[in-house]
Short mmCIF file of C-alpha atoms in Angstrom, two decimals:
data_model
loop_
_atom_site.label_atom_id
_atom_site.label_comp_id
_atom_site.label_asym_id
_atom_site.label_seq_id
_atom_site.Cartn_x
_atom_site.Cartn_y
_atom_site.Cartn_z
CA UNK S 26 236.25 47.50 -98.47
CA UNK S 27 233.96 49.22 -95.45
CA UNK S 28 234.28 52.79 -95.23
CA UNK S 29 237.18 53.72 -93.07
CA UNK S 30 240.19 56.36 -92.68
CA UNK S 31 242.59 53.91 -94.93
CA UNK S 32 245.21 55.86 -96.44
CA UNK S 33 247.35 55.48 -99.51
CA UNK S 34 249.85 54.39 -97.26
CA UNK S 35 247.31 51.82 -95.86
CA UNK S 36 247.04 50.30 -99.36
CA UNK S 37 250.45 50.27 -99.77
CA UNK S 38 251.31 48.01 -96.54
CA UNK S 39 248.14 46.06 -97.82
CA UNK S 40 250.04 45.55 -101.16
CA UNK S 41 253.36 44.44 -99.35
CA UNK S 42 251.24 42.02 -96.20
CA UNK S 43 249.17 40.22 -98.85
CA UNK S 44 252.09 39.62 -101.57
CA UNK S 45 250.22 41.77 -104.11
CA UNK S 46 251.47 41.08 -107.63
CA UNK S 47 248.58 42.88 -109.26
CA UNK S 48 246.29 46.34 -109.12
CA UNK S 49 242.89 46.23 -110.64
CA UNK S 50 241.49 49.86 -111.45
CA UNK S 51 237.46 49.50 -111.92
CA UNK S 52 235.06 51.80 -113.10
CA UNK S 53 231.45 51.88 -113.83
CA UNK S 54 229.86 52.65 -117.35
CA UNK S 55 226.87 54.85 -117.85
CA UNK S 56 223.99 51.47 -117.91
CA UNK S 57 225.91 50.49 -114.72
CA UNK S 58 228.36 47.56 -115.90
CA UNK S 59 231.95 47.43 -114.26
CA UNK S 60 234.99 48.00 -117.03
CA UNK S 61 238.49 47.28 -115.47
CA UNK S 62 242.07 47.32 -116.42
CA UNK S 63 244.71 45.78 -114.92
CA UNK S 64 248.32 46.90 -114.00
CA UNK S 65 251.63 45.20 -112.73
CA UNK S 66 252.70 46.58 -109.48
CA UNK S 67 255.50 48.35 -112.09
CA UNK S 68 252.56 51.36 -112.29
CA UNK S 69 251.82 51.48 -108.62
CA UNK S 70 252.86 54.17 -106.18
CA UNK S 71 251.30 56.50 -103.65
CA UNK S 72 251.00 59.63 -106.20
CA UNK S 73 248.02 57.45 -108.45
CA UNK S 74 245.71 58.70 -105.71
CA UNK S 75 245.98 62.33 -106.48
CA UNK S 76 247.10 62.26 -109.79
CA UNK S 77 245.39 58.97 -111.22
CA UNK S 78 246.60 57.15 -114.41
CA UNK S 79 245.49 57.76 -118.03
CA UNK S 80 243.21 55.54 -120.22
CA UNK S 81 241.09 55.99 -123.71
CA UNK S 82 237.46 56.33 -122.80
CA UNK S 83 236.38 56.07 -126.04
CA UNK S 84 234.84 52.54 -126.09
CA UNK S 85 233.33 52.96 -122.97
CA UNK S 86 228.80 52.74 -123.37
CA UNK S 87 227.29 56.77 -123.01
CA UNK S 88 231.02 58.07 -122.68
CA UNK S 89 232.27 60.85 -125.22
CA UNK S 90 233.65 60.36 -128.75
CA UNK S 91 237.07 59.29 -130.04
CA UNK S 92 237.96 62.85 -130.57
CA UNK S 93 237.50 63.68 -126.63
CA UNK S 94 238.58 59.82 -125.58
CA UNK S 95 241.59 60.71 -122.69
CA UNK S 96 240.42 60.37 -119.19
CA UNK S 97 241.85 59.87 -115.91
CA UNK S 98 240.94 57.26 -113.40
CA UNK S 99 241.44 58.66 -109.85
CA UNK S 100 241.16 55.12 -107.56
CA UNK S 101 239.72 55.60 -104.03
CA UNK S 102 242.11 54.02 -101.57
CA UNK S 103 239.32 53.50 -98.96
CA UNK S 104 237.71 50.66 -101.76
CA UNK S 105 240.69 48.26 -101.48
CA UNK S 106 240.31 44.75 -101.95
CA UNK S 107 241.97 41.94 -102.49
CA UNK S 108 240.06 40.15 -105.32
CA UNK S 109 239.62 36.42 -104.69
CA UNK S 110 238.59 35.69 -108.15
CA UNK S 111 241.77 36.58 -109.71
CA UNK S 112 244.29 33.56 -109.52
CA UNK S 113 246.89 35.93 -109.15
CA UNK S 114 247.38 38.19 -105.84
CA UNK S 115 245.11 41.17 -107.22
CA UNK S 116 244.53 43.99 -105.37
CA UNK S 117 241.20 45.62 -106.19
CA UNK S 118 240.57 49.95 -106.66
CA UNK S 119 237.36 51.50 -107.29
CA UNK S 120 237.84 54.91 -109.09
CA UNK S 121 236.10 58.03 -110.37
CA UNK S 122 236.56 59.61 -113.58
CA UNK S 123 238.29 63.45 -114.38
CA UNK S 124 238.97 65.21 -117.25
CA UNK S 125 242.76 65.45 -117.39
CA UNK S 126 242.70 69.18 -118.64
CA UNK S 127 240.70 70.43 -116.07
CA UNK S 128 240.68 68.03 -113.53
CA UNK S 129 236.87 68.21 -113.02
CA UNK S 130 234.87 65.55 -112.78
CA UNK S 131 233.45 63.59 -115.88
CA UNK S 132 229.81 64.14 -115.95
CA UNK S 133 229.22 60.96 -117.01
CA UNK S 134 230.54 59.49 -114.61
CA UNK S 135 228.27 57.96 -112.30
CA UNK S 136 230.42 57.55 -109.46
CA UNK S 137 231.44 61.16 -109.92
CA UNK S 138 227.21 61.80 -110.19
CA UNK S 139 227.42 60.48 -106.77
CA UNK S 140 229.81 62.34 -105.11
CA UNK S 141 227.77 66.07 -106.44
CA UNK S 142 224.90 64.63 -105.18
CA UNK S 143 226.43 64.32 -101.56
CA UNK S 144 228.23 67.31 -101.85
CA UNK S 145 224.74 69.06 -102.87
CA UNK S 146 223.12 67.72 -100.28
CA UNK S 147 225.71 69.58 -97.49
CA UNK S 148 225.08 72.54 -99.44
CA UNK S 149 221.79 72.70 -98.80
CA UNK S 150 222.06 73.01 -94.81
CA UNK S 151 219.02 70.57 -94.80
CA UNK S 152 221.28 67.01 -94.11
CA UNK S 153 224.60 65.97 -93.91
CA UNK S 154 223.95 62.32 -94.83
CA UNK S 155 221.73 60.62 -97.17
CA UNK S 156 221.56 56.53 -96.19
CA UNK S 157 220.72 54.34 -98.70
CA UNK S 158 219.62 50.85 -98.50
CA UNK S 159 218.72 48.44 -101.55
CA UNK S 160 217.64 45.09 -101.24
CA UNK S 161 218.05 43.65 -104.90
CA UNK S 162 217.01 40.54 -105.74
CA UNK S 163 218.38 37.86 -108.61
CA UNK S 164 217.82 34.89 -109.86
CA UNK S 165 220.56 31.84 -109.79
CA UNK S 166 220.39 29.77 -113.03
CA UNK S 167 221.95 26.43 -113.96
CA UNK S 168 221.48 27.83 -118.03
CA UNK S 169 220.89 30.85 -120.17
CA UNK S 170 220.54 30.21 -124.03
CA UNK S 171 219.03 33.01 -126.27
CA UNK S 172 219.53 34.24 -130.07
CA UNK S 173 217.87 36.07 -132.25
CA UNK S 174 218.16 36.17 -135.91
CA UNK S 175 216.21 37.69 -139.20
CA UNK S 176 213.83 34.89 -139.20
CA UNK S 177 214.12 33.13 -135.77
CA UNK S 178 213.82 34.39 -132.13
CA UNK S 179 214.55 32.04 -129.05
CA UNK S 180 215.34 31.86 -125.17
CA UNK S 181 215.73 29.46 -122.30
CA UNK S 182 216.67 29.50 -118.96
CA UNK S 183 216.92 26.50 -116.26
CA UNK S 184 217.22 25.58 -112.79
CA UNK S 185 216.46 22.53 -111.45
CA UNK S 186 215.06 24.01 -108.66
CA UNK S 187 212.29 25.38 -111.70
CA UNK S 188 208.34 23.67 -111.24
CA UNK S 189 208.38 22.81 -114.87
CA UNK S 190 211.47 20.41 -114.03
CA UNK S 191 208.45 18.41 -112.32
CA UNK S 192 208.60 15.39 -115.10
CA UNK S 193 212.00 15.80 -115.68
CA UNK S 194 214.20 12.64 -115.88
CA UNK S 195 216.67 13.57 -113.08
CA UNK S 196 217.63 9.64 -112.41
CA UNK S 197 216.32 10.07 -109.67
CA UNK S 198 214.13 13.44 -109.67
CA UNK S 199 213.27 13.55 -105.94
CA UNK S 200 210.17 16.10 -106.77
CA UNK S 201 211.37 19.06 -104.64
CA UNK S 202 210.30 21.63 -107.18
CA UNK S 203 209.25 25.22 -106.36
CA UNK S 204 205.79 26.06 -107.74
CA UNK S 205 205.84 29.32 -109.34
CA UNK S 206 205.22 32.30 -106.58
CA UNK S 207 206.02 29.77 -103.12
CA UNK S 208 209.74 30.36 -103.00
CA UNK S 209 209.27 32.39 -99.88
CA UNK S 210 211.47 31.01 -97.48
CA UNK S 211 211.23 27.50 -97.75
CA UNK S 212 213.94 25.23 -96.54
CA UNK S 213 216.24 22.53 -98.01
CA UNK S 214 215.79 20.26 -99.79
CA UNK S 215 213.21 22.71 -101.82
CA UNK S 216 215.59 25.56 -101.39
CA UNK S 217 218.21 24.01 -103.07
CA UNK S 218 220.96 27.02 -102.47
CA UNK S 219 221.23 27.53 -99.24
CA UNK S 220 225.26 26.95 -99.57
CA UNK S 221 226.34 28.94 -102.43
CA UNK S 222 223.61 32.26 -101.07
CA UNK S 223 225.94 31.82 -97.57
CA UNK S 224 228.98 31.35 -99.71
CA UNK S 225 228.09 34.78 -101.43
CA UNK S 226 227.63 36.34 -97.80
CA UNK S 227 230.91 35.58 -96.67
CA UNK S 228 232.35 36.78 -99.68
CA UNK S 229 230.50 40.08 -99.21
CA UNK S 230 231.32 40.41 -95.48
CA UNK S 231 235.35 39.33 -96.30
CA UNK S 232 234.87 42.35 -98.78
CA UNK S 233 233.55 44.45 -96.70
CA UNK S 234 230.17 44.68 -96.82
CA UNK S 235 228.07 43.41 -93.71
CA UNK S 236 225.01 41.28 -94.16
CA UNK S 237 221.72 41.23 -92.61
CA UNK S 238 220.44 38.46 -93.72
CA UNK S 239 219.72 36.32 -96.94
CA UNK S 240 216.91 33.97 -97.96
CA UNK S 241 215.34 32.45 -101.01
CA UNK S 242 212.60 34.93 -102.49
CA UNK S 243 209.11 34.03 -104.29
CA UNK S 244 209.50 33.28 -107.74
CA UNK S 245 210.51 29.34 -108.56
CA UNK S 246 214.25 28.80 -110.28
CA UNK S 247 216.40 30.12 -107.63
CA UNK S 248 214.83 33.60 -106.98
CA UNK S 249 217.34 34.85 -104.31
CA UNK S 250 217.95 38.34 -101.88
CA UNK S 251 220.76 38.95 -99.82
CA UNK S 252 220.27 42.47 -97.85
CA UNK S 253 223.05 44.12 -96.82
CA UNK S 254 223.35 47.41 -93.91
CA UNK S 255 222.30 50.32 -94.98
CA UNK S 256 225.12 52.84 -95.92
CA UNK S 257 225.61 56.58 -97.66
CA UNK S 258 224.99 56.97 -101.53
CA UNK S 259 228.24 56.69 -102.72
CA UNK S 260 229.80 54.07 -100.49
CA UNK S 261 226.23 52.61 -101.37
CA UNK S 262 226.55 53.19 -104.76
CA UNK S 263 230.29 50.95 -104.15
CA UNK S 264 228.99 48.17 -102.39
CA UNK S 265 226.35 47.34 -105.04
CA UNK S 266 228.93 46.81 -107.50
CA UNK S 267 231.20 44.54 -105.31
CA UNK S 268 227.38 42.84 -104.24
CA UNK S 269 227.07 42.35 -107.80
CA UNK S 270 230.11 41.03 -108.82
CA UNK S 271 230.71 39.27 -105.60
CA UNK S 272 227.08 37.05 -106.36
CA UNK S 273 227.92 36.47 -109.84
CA UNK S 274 231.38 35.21 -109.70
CA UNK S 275 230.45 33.05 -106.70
CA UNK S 276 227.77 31.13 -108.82
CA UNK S 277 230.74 31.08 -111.57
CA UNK S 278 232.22 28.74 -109.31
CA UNK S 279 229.52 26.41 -108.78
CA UNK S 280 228.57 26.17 -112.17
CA UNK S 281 226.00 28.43 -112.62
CA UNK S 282 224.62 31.76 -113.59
CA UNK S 283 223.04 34.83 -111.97
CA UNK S 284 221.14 37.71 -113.70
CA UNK S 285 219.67 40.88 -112.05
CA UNK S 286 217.18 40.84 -115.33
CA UNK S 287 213.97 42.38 -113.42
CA UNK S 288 211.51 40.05 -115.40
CA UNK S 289 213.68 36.54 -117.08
CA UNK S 290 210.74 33.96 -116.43
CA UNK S 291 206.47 34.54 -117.51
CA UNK S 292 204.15 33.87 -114.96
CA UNK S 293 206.10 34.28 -111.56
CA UNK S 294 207.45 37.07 -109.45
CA UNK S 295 209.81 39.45 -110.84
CA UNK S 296 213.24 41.30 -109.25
CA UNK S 297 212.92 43.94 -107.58
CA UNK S 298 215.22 46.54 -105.73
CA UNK S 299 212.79 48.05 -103.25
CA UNK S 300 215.19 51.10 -101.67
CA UNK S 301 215.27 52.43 -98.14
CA UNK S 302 216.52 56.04 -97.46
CA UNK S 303 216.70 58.71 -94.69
CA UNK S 304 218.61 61.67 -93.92
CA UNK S 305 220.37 62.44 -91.14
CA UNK S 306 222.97 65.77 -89.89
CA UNK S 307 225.22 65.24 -87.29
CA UNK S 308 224.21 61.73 -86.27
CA UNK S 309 221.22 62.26 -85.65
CA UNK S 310 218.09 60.56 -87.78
CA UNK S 311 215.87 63.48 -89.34
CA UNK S 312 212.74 61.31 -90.79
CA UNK S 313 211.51 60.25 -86.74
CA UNK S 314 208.66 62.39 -86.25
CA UNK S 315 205.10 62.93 -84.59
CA UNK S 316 203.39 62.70 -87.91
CA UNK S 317 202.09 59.45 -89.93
CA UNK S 318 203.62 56.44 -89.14
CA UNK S 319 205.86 58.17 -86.62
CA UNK S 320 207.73 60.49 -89.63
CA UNK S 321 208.37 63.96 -89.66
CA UNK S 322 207.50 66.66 -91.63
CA UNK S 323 210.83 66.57 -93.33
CA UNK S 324 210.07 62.79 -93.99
CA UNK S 325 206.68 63.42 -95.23
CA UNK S 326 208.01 66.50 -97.67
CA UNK S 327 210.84 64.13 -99.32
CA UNK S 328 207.86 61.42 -99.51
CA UNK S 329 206.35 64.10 -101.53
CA UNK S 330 209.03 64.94 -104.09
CA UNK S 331 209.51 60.95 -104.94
CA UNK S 332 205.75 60.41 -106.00
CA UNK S 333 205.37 63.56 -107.48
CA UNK S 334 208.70 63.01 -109.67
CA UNK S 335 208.29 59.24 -109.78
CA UNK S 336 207.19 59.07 -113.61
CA UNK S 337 210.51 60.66 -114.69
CA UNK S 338 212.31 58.29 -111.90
CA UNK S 339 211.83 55.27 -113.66
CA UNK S 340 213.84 56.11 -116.72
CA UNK S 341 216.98 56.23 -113.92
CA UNK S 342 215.28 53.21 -111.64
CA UNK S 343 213.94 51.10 -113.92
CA UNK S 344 216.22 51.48 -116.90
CA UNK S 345 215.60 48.97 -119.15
CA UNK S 346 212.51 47.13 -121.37
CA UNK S 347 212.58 44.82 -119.46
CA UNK S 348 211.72 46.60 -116.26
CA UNK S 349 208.08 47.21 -117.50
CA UNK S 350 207.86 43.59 -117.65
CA UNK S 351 207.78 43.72 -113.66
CA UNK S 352 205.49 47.25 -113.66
CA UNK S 353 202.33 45.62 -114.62
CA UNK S 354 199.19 46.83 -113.29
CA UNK S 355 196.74 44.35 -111.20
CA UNK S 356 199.86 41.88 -110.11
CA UNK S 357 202.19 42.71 -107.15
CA UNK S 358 204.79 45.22 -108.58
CA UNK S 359 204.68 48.42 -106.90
CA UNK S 360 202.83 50.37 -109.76
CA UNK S 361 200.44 52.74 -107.52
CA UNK S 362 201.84 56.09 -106.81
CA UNK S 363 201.29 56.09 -103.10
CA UNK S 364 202.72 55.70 -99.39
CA UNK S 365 201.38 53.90 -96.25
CA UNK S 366 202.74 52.32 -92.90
CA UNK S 367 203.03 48.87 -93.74
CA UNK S 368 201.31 48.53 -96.75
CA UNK S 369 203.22 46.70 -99.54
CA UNK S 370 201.41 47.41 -101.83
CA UNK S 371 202.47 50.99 -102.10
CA UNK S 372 205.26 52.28 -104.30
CA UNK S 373 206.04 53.65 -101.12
CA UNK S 374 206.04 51.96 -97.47
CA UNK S 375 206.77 53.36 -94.48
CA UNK S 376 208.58 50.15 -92.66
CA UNK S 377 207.44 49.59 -88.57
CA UNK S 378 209.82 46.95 -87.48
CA UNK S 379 210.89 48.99 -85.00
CA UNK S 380 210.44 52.19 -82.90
CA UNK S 381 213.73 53.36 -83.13
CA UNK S 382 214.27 56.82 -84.16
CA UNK S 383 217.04 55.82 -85.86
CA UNK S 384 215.14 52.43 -88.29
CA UNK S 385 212.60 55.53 -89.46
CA UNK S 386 213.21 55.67 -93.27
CA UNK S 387 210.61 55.57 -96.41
CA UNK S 388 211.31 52.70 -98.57
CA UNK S 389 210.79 53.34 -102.30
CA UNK S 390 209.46 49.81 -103.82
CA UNK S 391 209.01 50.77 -107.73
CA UNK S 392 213.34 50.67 -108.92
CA UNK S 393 214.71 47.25 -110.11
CA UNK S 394 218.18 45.84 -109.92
CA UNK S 395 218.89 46.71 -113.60
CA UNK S 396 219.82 49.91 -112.60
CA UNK S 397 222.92 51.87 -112.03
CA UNK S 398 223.13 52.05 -108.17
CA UNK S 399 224.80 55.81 -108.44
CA UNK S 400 222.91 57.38 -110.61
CA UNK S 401 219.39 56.13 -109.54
CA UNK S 402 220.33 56.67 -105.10
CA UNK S 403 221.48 60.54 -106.67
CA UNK S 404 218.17 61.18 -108.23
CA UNK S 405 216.24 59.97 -105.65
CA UNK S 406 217.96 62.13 -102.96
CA UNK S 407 217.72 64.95 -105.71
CA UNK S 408 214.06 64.28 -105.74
CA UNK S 409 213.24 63.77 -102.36
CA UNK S 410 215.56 67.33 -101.79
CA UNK S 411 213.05 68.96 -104.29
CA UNK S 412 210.29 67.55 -101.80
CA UNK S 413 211.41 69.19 -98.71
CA UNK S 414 212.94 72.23 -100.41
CA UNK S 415 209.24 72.91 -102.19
CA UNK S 416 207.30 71.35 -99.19
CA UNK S 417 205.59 68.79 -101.38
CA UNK S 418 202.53 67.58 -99.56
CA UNK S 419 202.53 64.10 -100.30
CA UNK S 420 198.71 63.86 -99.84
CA UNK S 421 196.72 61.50 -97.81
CA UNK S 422 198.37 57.96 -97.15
CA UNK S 423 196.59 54.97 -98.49
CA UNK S 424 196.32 52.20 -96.24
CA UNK S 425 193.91 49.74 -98.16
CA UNK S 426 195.23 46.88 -99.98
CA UNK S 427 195.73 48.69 -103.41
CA UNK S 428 195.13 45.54 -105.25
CA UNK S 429 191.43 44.96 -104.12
CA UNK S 430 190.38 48.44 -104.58
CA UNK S 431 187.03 49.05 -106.83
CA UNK S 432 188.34 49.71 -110.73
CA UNK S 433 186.67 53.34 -109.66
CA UNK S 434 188.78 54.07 -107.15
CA UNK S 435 192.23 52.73 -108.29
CA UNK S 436 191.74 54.66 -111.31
CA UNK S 437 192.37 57.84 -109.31
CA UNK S 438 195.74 56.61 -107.95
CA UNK S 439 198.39 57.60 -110.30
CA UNK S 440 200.54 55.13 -111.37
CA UNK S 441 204.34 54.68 -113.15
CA UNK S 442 204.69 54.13 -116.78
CA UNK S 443 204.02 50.79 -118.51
CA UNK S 444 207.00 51.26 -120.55
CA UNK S 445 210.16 52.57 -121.21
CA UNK S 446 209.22 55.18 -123.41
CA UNK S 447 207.02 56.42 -121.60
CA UNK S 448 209.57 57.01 -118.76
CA UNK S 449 211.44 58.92 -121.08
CA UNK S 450 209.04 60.81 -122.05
CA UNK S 451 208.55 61.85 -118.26
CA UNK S 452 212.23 62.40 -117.64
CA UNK S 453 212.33 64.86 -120.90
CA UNK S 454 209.19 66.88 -119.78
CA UNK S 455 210.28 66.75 -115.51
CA UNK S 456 214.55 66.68 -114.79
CA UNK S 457 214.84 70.41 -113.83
CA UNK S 458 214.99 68.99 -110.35
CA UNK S 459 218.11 66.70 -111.14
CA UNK S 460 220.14 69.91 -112.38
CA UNK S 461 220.19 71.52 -109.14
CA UNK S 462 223.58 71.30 -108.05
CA UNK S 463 225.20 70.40 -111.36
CA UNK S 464 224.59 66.99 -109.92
CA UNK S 465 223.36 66.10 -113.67
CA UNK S 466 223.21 68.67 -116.19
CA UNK S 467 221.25 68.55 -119.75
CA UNK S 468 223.86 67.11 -121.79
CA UNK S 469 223.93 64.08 -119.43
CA UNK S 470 219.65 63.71 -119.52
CA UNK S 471 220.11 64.44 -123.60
CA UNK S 472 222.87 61.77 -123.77
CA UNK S 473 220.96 59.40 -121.66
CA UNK S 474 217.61 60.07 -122.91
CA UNK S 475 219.18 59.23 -126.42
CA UNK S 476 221.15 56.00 -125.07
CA UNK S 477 218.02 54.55 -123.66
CA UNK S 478 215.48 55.29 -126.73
CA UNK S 479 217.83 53.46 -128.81
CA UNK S 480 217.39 50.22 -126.40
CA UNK S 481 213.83 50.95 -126.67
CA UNK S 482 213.38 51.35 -130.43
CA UNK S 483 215.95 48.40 -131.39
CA UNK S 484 213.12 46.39 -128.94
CA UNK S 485 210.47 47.74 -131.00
CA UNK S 486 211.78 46.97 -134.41
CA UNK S 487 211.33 43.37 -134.04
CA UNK S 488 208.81 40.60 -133.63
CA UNK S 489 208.19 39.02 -130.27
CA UNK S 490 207.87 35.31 -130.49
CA UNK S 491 204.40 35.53 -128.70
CA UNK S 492 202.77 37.86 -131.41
CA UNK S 493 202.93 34.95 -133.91
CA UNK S 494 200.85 32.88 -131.54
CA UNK S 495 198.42 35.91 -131.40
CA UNK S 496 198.39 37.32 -134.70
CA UNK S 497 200.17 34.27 -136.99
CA UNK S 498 196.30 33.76 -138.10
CA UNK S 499 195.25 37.11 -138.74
#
């Protein structure tokens, strides 16, 4: 699954050493989920690479209409896989999306959105490399129930690892419960999942993808984070949707559940996706500097065009209602529109681990997990591109703890928005920046702009258990 030189041919002799009896073709939808179809080996041979293999698009969430429904999927022979959670020898194909007329890309295709945005970037002259590195965190569940009807809202989830589990009749309950914001890094027998989070890194790493490390995060009920090397967008963009698929289907088999939700549980720590880049032209790092925290102007310019396009960001980074859950003022979320050297509370942190030219990257803290790796790493580069391009001074750095600043002074620190319409609202009135390129173009803002005020109006329409308790009264 790493990068490499494989060849069609490569996949082939993979096909014949492994016994292949299957090909999986995989493909992302606009919110970010995987859609697949399978194929006997029947529809394999060397020419799918350049010429791909037909399929009705039609069903597919953001893509076009029935009347405009044939696509081609054009599989990448440098994401082959053999997929251990098929009982049947499957090999596994990543693909991007063309029009079969013209043999352009789909622009709604993320993974296509990710390949402009590379290609842009070479255009430019400024960087031949954008590196990308997410860490996304998750929670692992032993239950999920939820419904909601005309009359009657409800949801529950469960880990026995949860604090309110304390009185629990567990026959015996041994009392090793997480209280809500100490899961950081605590060992067995509190950190209960220890075995499956390795079993999910040597799933990765047999995939792939290498690991730095892994370790239980803050939040009680199985909060987890498994980091892995940084990489470029696209192959990025790749390796988040193995990561995610990988994690999920690896709980599967021990019985429980994962969800990259960025707020499931009231009270504790949300999940966050906090995302390191830099840029870099022939192998050499372009962020190490003699300027704040050891960055270079460059740096310092791309810091720039993230905070001052960060509003209209978090409609692509934070993509869901749920998000805003997480982006709440006064608690630890990365709200404040600002950078510093070490400073975590920053949407933006300049990480000092090391002294290495090559480690110097800005780490943008606001996205979540929820999002679609592709399209958010492209608008971030696009942003951070508009930075240097329009030498953006990013302003002073703030390096006080943002969350005991005087209510006088935080109030002139800009923050995100504290919902998803509002994010919208940012992304309508600031995406000129994202069209450079073609990387996206308007109908793909109008079409997602649309997709996403429909998940925030159905939201709106209905009432939220909690309001009774406020309002039942009134």
């Amino acid at each position: 699954m790493a990068k490499d030189t494989k060849s069609p041919a490569d996949v082939t002799k993979m096909i014949k050493d492994q016994e292949v009896k299957l090909i999986d073709f995989k493909f992302t939808d606009l919110p970010g989920s995987w859609q697949h179809f399978t194929t006997t080996l029947t529809e394999y041979n060397e020419e799918i690479f350049t010429e791909g293999l037909g399929f009705d698009g039609s069903s597919i969430r953001g893509w076009r209409a029935i009347n405009a429904s044939d696509m081609l999927v054009i599989p990448d022979p440098s994401t082959a896989w053999i997929d251990v959670f098929n009982a049947e020898p499957t090999l596994s194909l990543i693909c991007t999306i063309v029009d079969p007329i013209t043999r352009e890309p789909y622009d709604r295709d993320p993974r296509g959105v990710a390949e402009k945005a590379e290609a842009f970037l070479q255009s430019t002259g400024i960087a031949d490399t954008a590196f990308f590195g997410p860490e996304a965190e998750f929670f692992i569940f032993d239950e999920v129930r939820y419904s909601y009807t005309a009359n009657s809202s409800f949801h529950m989830v469960d880990s026995a690892e949860g604090h309110w589990n304390s009185d629990r009749e567990e026959f015996p309950n041994l009392g090793y419960k997480i209280r809500a914001k100490e899961g950081y890094f605590p060992v067995s027998p509190a950190d209960t999942q220890q075995d499956i989070r390795n079993e999910m890194c040597l799933e990765l790493e047999k995939a792939g993808i290498p690991i730095e490390r892994q370790h239980h995060e803050v939040a009680t009920a199985g909060q987890a984070e498994i980091d892995i090397r940084f990489a470029p967008l696209k192959q990025m963009g790749d390796w988040m949707q193995y990561y995610k698929y990988i994690v999920r289907n690896v709980a599967k088999r021990h019985g429980k559940t994962v969800t990259f939700m960025p707020k499931p549980l009231f009270g504790d720590n949300g999940s966050g996706m906090h995302t390191h880049m830099s840029l870099w032209k022939e192998g050499k790092p372009l962020f190490a500097g003699n300027g704040y925290a050891g960055l270079s102007e460059m740096a310092l310019f791309f810091i720039g065009g993230i905070l001052r396009h960060a509003p209209a960001l978090t409609a692509l980074t934070n993509p869901t209602t749920n998000s805003y859950k997480r982006l709440v003022p006064g608690f630890e979320a990365p709200v404040n529109l600002a950078y510093s050297a070490r400073n975590r509370s920053a949407a933006i942190r300049i990480p000092t681990y090391s002294a290495n030219p090559k480690a110097k990257r800005v780490e943008f803290r606001t996205p979540d997990p929820a999002a679609n790796p592709y399209i958010a790493f492209s608008a971030l580069l696009l942003a951070g591109l508009d930075g240097i391009q329009n030498r953006i001074d990013p302003g002073d750095p703030l390096d006080k703890n943002l969350y005991e600043l005087p209510p006088e002074e935080l109030a002139q620190v800009p923050s995100v928005p504290d919902s998803l319409g509002g994010a919208l609202r940012a992304l309508k009135d600031d995406h000129q920046f994202l069209l450079k390129g073609d990387v996206f173009n308007s109908d793909f803002i109008d079409n997602w702009i649309e997709l996403k005020q429909k998940e925030y109006d159905t939201l709106r329409l209905r009432p939220h258990p909690y309001e009774f308790a406020m309002y039942f009264d009134v």
